[in-house]
Short mmCIF file of C-alpha atoms in Angstrom, two decimals:
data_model
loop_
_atom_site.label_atom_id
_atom_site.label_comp_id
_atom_site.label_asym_id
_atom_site.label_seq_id
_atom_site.Cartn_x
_atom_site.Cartn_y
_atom_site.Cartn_z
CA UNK G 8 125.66 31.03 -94.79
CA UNK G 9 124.23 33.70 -96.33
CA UNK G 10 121.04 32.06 -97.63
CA UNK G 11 121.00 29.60 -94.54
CA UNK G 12 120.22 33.72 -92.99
CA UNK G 13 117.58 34.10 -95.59
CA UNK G 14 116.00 31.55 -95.01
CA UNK G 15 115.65 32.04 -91.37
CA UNK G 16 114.12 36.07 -91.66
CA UNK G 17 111.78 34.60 -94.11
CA UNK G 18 110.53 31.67 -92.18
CA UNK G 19 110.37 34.28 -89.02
CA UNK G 20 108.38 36.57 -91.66
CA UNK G 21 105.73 34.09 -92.26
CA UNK G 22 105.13 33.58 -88.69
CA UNK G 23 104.92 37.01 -87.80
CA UNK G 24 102.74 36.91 -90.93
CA UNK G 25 100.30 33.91 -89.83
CA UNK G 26 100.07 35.47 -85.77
CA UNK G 27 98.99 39.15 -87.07
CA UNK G 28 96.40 37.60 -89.97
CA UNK G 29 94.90 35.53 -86.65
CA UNK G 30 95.00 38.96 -84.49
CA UNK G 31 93.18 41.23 -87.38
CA UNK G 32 90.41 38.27 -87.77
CA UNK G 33 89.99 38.12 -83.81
CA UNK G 34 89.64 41.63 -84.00
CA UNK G 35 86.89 41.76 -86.45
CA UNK G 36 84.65 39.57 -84.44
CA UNK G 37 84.52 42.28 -81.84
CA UNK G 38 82.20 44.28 -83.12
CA UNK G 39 80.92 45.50 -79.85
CA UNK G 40 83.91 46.84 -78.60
CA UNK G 41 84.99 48.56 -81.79
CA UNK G 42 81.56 50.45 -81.68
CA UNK G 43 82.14 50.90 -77.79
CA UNK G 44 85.72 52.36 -78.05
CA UNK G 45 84.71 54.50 -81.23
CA UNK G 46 81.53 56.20 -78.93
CA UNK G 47 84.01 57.26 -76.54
CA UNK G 48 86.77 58.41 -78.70
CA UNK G 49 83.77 60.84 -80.31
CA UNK G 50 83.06 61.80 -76.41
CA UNK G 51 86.31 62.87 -75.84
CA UNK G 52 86.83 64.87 -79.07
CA UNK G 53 84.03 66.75 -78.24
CA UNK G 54 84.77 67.70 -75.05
CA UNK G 55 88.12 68.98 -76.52
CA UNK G 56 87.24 70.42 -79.50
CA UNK G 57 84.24 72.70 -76.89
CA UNK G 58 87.61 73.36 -74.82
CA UNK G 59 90.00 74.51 -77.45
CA UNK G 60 86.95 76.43 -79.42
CA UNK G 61 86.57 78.23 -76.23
CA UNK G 62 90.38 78.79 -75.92
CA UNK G 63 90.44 80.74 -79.34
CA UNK G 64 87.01 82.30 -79.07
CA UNK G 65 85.92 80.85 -82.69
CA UNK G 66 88.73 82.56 -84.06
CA UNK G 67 90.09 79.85 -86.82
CA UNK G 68 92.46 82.73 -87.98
CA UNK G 69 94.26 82.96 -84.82
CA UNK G 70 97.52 80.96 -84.05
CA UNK G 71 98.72 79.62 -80.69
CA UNK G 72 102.37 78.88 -81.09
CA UNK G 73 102.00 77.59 -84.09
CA UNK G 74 98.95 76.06 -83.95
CA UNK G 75 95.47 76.97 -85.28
CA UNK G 76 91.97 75.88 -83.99
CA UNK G 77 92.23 73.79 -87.24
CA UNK G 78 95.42 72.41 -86.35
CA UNK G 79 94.80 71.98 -82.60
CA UNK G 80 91.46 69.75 -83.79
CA UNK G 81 93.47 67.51 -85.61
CA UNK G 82 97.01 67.10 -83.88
CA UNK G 83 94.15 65.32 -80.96
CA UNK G 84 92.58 63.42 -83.55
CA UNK G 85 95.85 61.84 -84.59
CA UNK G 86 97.27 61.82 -81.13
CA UNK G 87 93.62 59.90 -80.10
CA UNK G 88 93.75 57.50 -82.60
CA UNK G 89 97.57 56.87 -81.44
CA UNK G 90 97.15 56.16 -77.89
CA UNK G 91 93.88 54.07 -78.65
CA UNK G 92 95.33 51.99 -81.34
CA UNK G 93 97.30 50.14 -78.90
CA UNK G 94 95.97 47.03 -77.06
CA UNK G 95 96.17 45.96 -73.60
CA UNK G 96 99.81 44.22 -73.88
CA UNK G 97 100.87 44.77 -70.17
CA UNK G 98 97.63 42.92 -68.77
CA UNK G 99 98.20 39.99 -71.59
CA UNK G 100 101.60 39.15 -70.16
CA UNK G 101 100.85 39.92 -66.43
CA UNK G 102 97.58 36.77 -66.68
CA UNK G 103 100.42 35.13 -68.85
CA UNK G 104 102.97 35.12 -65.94
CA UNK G 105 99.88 34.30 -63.18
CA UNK G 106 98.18 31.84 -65.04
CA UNK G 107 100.88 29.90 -66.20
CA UNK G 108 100.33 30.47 -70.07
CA UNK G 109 104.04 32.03 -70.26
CA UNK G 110 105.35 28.46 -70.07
CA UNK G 111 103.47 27.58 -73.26
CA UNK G 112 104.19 30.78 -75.26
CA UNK G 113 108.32 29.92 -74.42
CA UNK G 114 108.22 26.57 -76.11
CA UNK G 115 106.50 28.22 -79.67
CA UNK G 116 108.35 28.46 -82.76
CA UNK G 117 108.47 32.31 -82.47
CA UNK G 118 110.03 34.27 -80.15
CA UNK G 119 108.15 35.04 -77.26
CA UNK G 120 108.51 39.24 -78.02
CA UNK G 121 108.10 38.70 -80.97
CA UNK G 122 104.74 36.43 -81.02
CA UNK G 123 103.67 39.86 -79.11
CA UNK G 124 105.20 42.14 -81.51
CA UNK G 125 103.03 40.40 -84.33
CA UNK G 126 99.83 40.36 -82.51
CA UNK G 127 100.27 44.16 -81.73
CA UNK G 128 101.17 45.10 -84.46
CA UNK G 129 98.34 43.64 -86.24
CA UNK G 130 95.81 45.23 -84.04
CA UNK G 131 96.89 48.33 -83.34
CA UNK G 132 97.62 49.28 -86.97
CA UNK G 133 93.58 48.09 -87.21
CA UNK G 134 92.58 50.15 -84.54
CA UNK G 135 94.29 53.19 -85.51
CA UNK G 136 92.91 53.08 -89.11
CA UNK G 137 89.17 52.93 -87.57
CA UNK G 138 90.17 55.55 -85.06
CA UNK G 139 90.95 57.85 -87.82
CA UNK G 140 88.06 57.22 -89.66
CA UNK G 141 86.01 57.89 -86.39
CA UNK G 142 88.10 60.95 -85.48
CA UNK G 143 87.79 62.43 -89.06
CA UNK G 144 83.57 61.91 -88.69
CA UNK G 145 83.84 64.44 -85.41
CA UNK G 146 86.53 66.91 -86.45
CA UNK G 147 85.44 67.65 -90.35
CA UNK G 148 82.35 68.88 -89.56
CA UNK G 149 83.59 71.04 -86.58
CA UNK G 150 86.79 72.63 -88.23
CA UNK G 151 86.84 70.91 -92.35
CA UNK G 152 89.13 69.04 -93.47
CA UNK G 153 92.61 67.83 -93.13
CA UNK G 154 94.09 69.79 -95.31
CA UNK G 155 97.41 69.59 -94.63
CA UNK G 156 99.08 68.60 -97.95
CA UNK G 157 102.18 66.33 -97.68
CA UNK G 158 101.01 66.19 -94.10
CA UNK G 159 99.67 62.58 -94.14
CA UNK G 160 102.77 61.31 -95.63
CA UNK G 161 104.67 62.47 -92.52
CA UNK G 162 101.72 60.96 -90.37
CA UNK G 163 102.06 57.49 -91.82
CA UNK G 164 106.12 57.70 -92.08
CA UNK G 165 106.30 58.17 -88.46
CA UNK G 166 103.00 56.03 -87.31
CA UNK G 167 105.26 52.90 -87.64
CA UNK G 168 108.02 54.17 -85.52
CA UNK G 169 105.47 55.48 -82.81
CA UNK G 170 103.72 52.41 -82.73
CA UNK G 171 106.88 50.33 -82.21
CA UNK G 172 108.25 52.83 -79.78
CA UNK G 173 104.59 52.80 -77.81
CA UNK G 174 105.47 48.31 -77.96
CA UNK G 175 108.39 48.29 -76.66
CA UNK G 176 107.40 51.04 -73.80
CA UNK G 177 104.70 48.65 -72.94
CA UNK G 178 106.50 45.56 -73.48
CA UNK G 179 108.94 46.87 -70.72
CA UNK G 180 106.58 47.31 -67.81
CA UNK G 181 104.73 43.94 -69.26
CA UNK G 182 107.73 42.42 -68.26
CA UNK G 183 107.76 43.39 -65.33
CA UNK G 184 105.00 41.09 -64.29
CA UNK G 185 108.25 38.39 -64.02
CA UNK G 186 109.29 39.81 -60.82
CA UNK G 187 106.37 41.97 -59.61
CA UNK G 188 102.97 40.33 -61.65
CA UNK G 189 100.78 42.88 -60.99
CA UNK G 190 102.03 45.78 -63.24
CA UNK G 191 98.94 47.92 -63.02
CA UNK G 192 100.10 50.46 -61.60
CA UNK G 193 103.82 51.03 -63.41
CA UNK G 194 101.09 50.63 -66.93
CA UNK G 195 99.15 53.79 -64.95
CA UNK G 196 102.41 55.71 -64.51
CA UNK G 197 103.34 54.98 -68.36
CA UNK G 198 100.08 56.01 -69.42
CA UNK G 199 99.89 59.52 -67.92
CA UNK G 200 103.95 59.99 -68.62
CA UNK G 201 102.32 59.77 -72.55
CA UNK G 202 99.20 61.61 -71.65
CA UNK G 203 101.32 64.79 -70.86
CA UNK G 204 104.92 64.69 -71.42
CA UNK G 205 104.15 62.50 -74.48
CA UNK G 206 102.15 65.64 -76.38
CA UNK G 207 98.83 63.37 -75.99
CA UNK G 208 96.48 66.19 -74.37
CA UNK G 209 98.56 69.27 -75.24
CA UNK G 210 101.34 69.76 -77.82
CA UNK G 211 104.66 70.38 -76.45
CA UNK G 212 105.36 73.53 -78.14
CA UNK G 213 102.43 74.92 -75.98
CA UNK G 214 104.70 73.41 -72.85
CA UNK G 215 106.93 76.02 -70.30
CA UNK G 216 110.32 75.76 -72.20
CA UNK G 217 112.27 73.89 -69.49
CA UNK G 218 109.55 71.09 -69.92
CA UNK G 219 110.15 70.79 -73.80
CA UNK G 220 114.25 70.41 -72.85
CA UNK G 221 113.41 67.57 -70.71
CA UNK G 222 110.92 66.29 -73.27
CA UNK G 223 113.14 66.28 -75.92
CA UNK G 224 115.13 63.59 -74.17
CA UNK G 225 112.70 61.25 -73.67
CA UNK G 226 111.04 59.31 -76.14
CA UNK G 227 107.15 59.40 -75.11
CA UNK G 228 107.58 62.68 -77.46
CA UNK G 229 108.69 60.15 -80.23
CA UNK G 230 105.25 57.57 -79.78
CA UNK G 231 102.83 60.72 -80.39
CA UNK G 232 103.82 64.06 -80.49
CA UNK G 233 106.26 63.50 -83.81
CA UNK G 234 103.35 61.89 -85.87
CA UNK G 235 101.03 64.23 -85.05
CA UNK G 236 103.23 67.20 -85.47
CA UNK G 237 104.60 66.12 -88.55
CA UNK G 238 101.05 65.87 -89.95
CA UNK G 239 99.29 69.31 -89.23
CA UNK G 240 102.86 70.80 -90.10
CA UNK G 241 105.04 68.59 -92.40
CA UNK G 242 108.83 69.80 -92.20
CA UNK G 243 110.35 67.66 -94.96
CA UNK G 244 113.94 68.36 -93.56
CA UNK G 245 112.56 67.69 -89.85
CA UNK G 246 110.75 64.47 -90.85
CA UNK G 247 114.29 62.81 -91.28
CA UNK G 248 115.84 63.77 -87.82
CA UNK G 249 112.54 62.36 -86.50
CA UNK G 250 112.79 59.14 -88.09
CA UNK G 251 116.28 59.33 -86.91
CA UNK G 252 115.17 59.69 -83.59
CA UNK G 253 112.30 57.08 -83.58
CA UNK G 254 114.75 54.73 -84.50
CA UNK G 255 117.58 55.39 -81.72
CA UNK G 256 114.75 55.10 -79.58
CA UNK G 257 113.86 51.92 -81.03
CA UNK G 258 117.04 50.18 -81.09
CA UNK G 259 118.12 51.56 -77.20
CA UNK G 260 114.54 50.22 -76.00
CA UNK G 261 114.75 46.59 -77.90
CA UNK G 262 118.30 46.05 -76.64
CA UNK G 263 116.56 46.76 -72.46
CA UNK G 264 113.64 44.52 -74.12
CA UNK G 265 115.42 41.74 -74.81
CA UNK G 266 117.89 42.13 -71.60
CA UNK G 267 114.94 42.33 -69.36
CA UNK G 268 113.34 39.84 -71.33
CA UNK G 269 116.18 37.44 -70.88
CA UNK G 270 116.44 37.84 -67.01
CA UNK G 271 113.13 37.35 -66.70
CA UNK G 272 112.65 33.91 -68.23
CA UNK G 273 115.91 33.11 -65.86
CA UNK G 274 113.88 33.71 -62.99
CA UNK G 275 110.86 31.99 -64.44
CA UNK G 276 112.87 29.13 -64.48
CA UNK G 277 114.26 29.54 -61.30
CA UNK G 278 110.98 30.12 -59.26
CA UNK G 279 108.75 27.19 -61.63
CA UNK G 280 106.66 30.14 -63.24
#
Protein backbone atom coordinates (compact mmCIF):
# COMPACT_ATOMS: atom_id res chain seq x y z
CA UNK A 1 0.00 0.00 0.00
CA UNK A 2 2.49 2.06 1.04
CA UNK A 3 4.70 2.03 -2.06
CA UNK A 4 1.53 1.56 -4.36
CA UNK A 5 1.29 5.64 -2.56
CA UNK A 6 4.80 6.23 -3.66
CA UNK A 7 4.49 5.47 -6.61
CA UNK A 8 1.53 7.55 -7.31
CA UNK A 9 3.22 11.19 -5.72
CA UNK A 10 6.11 10.34 -7.85
CA UNK A 11 4.39 9.69 -11.09
CA UNK A 12 2.18 13.02 -10.18
CA UNK A 13 5.81 14.64 -9.54
CA UNK A 14 7.01 14.00 -12.96
CA UNK A 15 4.03 15.46 -14.49
CA UNK A 16 4.00 18.45 -12.58
CA UNK A 17 7.68 18.23 -13.55
CA UNK A 18 7.20 17.82 -17.52
CA UNK A 19 4.02 20.79 -17.53
CA UNK A 20 6.34 23.51 -15.62
CA UNK A 21 9.71 22.54 -17.89
CA UNK A 22 7.05 23.24 -21.05
CA UNK A 23 5.76 26.60 -19.18
CA UNK A 24 9.53 28.02 -18.39
CA UNK A 25 10.51 27.18 -22.26
CA UNK A 26 7.17 28.97 -23.51
CA UNK A 27 8.16 31.63 -21.42
CA UNK A 28 11.54 32.17 -22.80
CA UNK A 29 10.33 32.63 -26.29
CA UNK A 30 8.61 35.78 -25.15
CA UNK A 31 11.13 37.94 -25.24
CA UNK A 32 9.04 40.90 -26.07
CA UNK A 33 6.90 40.80 -23.29
CA UNK A 34 9.57 40.12 -20.70
CA UNK A 35 11.32 43.40 -21.97
CA UNK A 36 7.73 45.05 -22.09
CA UNK A 37 6.69 44.09 -18.48
CA UNK A 38 10.33 44.85 -17.12
CA UNK A 39 10.02 48.77 -18.80
CA UNK A 40 7.03 49.23 -16.82
CA UNK A 41 7.96 47.67 -13.61
CA UNK A 42 11.14 50.37 -13.84
CA UNK A 43 8.20 53.10 -14.56
CA UNK A 44 6.50 52.38 -11.63
CA UNK A 45 9.49 52.19 -9.25
CA UNK A 46 10.34 55.42 -10.22
CA UNK A 47 7.40 57.07 -9.74
CA UNK A 48 7.48 55.58 -6.16
CA UNK A 49 10.76 55.84 -5.21
CA UNK A 50 10.20 60.23 -6.45
CA UNK A 51 7.04 59.77 -4.03
CA UNK A 52 8.54 58.21 -0.98
CA UNK A 53 11.97 60.42 -1.50
CA UNK A 54 9.67 63.28 -1.28
CA UNK A 55 7.85 61.78 1.78
CA UNK A 56 11.21 61.72 3.84
CA UNK A 57 12.76 64.82 2.32
CA UNK A 58 16.14 62.81 1.35
CA UNK A 59 16.45 61.98 4.80
CA UNK A 60 17.77 58.09 4.60
CA UNK A 61 18.32 58.43 8.45
CA UNK A 62 14.80 58.97 9.23
CA UNK A 63 12.32 56.09 10.11
CA UNK A 64 8.59 55.89 9.38
CA UNK A 65 7.21 53.22 11.62
CA UNK A 66 9.77 51.21 11.14
CA UNK A 67 10.68 51.79 7.91
CA UNK A 68 13.53 53.76 6.27
CA UNK A 69 13.70 55.38 2.74
CA UNK A 70 16.05 52.34 2.26
CA UNK A 71 13.62 50.00 3.47
CA UNK A 72 10.50 51.61 1.94
CA UNK A 73 12.57 51.27 -1.69
CA UNK A 74 12.88 47.79 -1.31
CA UNK A 75 9.74 46.32 0.61
CA UNK A 76 8.06 47.79 -3.25
CA UNK A 77 10.66 46.15 -5.09
CA UNK A 78 9.86 42.80 -3.53
CA UNK A 79 6.20 43.50 -3.26
CA UNK A 80 6.50 44.49 -7.38
CA UNK A 81 8.19 41.60 -8.33
CA UNK A 82 5.39 39.59 -6.23
CA UNK A 83 2.31 40.79 -7.75
CA UNK A 84 3.99 40.70 -11.33
CA UNK A 85 5.33 37.27 -11.07
CA UNK A 86 1.98 35.90 -11.38
CA UNK A 87 0.35 35.13 -14.78
CA UNK A 88 -2.99 35.70 -16.08
CA UNK A 89 -4.66 32.35 -14.52
CA UNK A 90 -8.28 33.76 -14.19
CA UNK A 91 -8.47 34.74 -18.04
CA UNK A 92 -6.79 31.10 -18.95
CA UNK A 93 -9.68 29.27 -17.36
CA UNK A 94 -12.50 31.81 -18.19
CA UNK A 95 -11.45 31.16 -22.57
CA UNK A 96 -11.09 27.53 -21.12
CA UNK A 97 -14.76 27.38 -19.91
CA UNK A 98 -16.01 29.60 -23.27
CA UNK A 99 -14.11 27.93 -25.72
CA UNK A 100 -14.63 24.58 -24.79
CA UNK A 101 -10.88 23.65 -23.98
CA UNK A 102 -12.02 22.72 -20.24
CA UNK A 103 -13.44 19.49 -21.68
CA UNK A 104 -9.98 18.51 -22.93
CA UNK A 105 -7.92 19.61 -19.88
CA UNK A 106 -10.62 17.12 -17.64
CA UNK A 107 -9.73 14.02 -19.54
CA UNK A 108 -5.53 14.63 -18.94
CA UNK A 109 -3.57 12.50 -16.79
CA UNK A 110 -3.14 15.37 -14.24
CA UNK A 111 -5.48 16.95 -12.32
CA UNK A 112 -7.07 19.75 -13.79
CA UNK A 113 -5.74 22.30 -10.61
CA UNK A 114 -3.07 20.88 -10.63
CA UNK A 115 -2.01 21.00 -14.54
CA UNK A 116 -2.57 24.89 -13.48
CA UNK A 117 -0.68 24.71 -10.36
CA UNK A 118 2.41 23.41 -12.46
CA UNK A 119 2.19 25.88 -15.20
CA UNK A 120 2.04 28.74 -12.56
CA UNK A 121 4.23 27.78 -10.69
CA UNK A 122 6.75 27.49 -13.33
CA UNK A 123 6.21 30.94 -14.58
CA UNK A 124 5.72 32.91 -11.91
CA UNK A 125 8.78 31.69 -9.99
CA UNK A 126 10.53 32.88 -13.64
CA UNK A 127 9.00 36.05 -13.58
CA UNK A 128 9.69 36.94 -10.14
CA UNK A 129 13.44 36.07 -10.44
CA UNK A 130 13.68 38.63 -13.57
CA UNK A 131 11.53 41.06 -11.67
CA UNK A 132 14.07 41.16 -9.00
CA UNK A 133 16.82 41.46 -11.12
CA UNK A 134 14.96 44.44 -12.86
CA UNK A 135 13.83 45.94 -9.53
CA UNK A 136 17.40 45.67 -8.02
CA UNK A 137 18.81 47.71 -11.49
CA UNK A 138 16.30 50.80 -10.34
CA UNK A 139 16.52 50.72 -6.55
CA UNK A 140 20.57 50.19 -6.02
CA UNK A 141 21.44 53.08 -7.61
CA UNK A 142 18.70 55.26 -5.93
CA UNK A 143 19.07 54.00 -2.23
CA UNK A 144 22.34 50.98 -2.44
CA UNK A 145 21.98 47.91 -1.77
CA UNK A 146 19.93 45.30 -0.12
CA UNK A 147 21.59 45.01 2.71
CA UNK A 148 19.51 43.37 4.84
CA UNK A 149 21.52 40.34 6.09
CA UNK A 150 19.50 37.14 6.79
CA UNK A 151 16.83 39.19 5.09
CA UNK A 152 16.75 37.25 1.76
CA UNK A 153 16.47 34.03 3.49
CA UNK A 154 13.13 35.17 4.96
CA UNK A 155 12.23 36.56 1.37
CA UNK A 156 12.70 33.23 -0.35
CA UNK A 157 11.21 31.10 2.78
CA UNK A 158 8.03 32.87 2.45
CA UNK A 159 8.04 33.57 -1.59
CA UNK A 160 6.75 29.94 -1.94
CA UNK A 161 3.93 30.28 0.44
CA UNK A 162 2.90 33.75 -1.12
CA UNK A 163 3.00 32.49 -4.42
CA UNK A 164 0.78 29.48 -3.61
CA UNK A 165 -1.48 31.61 -1.51
CA UNK A 166 -1.63 34.38 -4.60
CA UNK A 167 -2.74 30.57 -6.87
CA UNK A 168 -5.16 29.54 -5.05
CA UNK A 169 -6.72 33.29 -4.58
CA UNK A 170 -6.77 33.36 -8.28
CA UNK A 171 -7.66 29.91 -8.89
CA UNK A 172 -10.89 30.72 -6.86
CA UNK A 173 -12.35 33.54 -8.89
CA UNK A 174 -10.92 31.46 -12.13
CA UNK A 175 -13.39 29.17 -11.18
CA UNK A 176 -15.79 31.10 -11.15
CA UNK A 177 -15.95 31.34 -14.88
CA UNK A 178 -18.12 27.75 -14.35
CA UNK A 179 -21.11 29.57 -13.35
CA UNK A 180 -20.50 33.23 -14.30
CA UNK A 181 -17.55 32.99 -17.41
CA UNK A 182 -16.68 36.31 -17.46
CA UNK A 183 -14.69 36.81 -14.17
CA UNK A 184 -13.13 40.12 -15.04
CA UNK A 185 -14.40 41.95 -12.84
CA UNK A 186 -14.31 39.60 -9.39
CA UNK A 187 -10.11 39.29 -10.88
CA UNK A 188 -10.40 43.47 -10.63
CA UNK A 189 -11.83 43.31 -7.11
CA UNK A 190 -8.99 40.64 -6.09
CA UNK A 191 -6.45 42.70 -7.54
CA UNK A 192 -7.02 46.00 -5.70
CA UNK A 193 -8.07 43.87 -2.30
CA UNK A 194 -3.94 42.91 -2.78
CA UNK A 195 -3.03 46.32 -4.03
CA UNK A 196 -4.04 47.83 -0.58
CA UNK A 197 -5.12 45.59 2.09
CA UNK A 198 -2.51 43.11 0.74
CA UNK A 199 0.63 45.67 1.76
CA UNK A 200 1.29 45.96 -2.21
CA UNK A 201 1.43 49.97 -2.40
CA UNK A 202 1.88 50.73 1.31
CA UNK A 203 3.04 48.51 4.19
CA UNK A 204 0.51 47.76 6.70
CA UNK A 205 2.29 48.96 9.64
CA UNK A 206 1.93 52.46 7.97
CA UNK A 207 -2.10 51.47 7.95
CA UNK A 208 -4.81 53.25 10.74
CA UNK A 209 -4.67 50.44 13.43
CA UNK A 210 -8.25 49.18 13.03
CA UNK A 211 -7.23 48.41 9.31
CA UNK A 212 -4.13 46.23 10.38
CA UNK A 213 -6.82 44.15 12.89
CA UNK A 214 -8.88 43.43 9.97
CA UNK A 215 -5.79 42.76 7.87
CA UNK A 216 -4.42 40.43 10.04
CA UNK A 217 -7.35 38.14 9.33
CA UNK A 218 -7.18 37.95 5.94
CA UNK A 219 -4.66 36.37 3.99
CA UNK A 220 -3.86 38.97 1.02
CA UNK A 221 -1.34 40.14 3.98
CA UNK A 222 0.13 36.53 3.72
CA UNK A 223 0.73 36.67 -0.56
CA UNK A 224 2.92 40.02 -0.12
CA UNK A 225 3.22 41.88 2.82
CA UNK A 226 4.97 38.76 4.92
CA UNK A 227 7.74 38.28 2.20
CA UNK A 228 8.48 41.57 1.89
CA UNK A 229 8.46 42.38 5.51
CA UNK A 230 10.37 39.55 6.46
CA UNK A 231 13.09 40.68 4.02
CA UNK A 232 13.88 44.44 4.85
CA UNK A 233 13.39 43.25 8.60
CA UNK A 234 14.04 39.49 9.22
CA UNK A 235 12.45 38.43 12.71
CA UNK A 236 13.81 34.88 13.00
CA UNK A 237 11.15 34.05 15.75
CA UNK A 238 8.36 35.88 13.53
CA UNK A 239 9.41 34.07 10.32
CA UNK A 240 7.94 30.78 11.88
CA UNK A 241 4.40 32.12 12.89
CA UNK A 242 4.40 33.42 9.29
CA UNK A 243 5.08 30.25 7.70
CA UNK A 244 2.56 29.03 10.10
CA UNK A 245 0.18 31.29 8.82
CA UNK A 246 0.92 30.93 5.03
CA UNK A 247 0.21 27.51 5.46
CA UNK A 248 -3.33 27.65 7.34
CA UNK A 249 -4.04 29.86 4.65
CA UNK A 250 -2.99 27.40 2.23
CA UNK A 251 -4.65 24.40 3.39
CA UNK A 252 -8.28 26.47 4.26
CA UNK A 253 -8.04 27.93 0.53
CA UNK A 254 -7.15 24.36 -1.29
CA UNK A 255 -9.90 22.60 0.65
CA UNK A 256 -12.70 25.82 -1.04
CA UNK A 257 -10.40 25.05 -4.27
CA UNK A 258 -11.09 21.78 -4.66
CA UNK A 259 -14.92 22.09 -3.30
CA UNK A 260 -15.57 24.77 -5.78
CA UNK A 261 -13.62 22.97 -8.16
CA UNK A 262 -15.71 19.89 -7.77
CA UNK A 263 -19.15 21.68 -8.15
CA UNK A 264 -18.08 23.24 -10.93
CA UNK A 265 -17.19 20.33 -13.21
CA UNK A 266 -20.84 19.00 -11.89
CA UNK A 267 -22.37 21.75 -13.57
CA UNK A 268 -20.11 21.50 -16.58
CA UNK A 269 -21.50 18.31 -16.98
CA UNK A 270 -24.81 19.21 -16.39
CA UNK A 271 -25.08 22.26 -18.82
CA UNK A 272 -22.58 20.31 -21.85
CA UNK A 273 -19.70 22.90 -21.09
Amino acid sequence: MIEESGSRWAAAGRKAAAVGRIAFRHQLAYKTDFAMRGFFLLFILFVFIQLWSAAYGGDYELAISGFTLKQIVWYLVFTEALTMAAPPLCSRIEEEVKNGDVAIRLIRPQSYVGYHFSVFASEALTRFAVHLLVGSAIAWPFVGPPAFGLGWLGLLALSVGALTVTFLLLMLVGLCAFWVEETSGLYFVLQKLQFTIGGMLLPIDLMPEWLQRICAWLPFQAALYYPAKMAVHFDAALLGRQLAIQIGWIVLLALAVSRMYRRGVTKLHVNGG
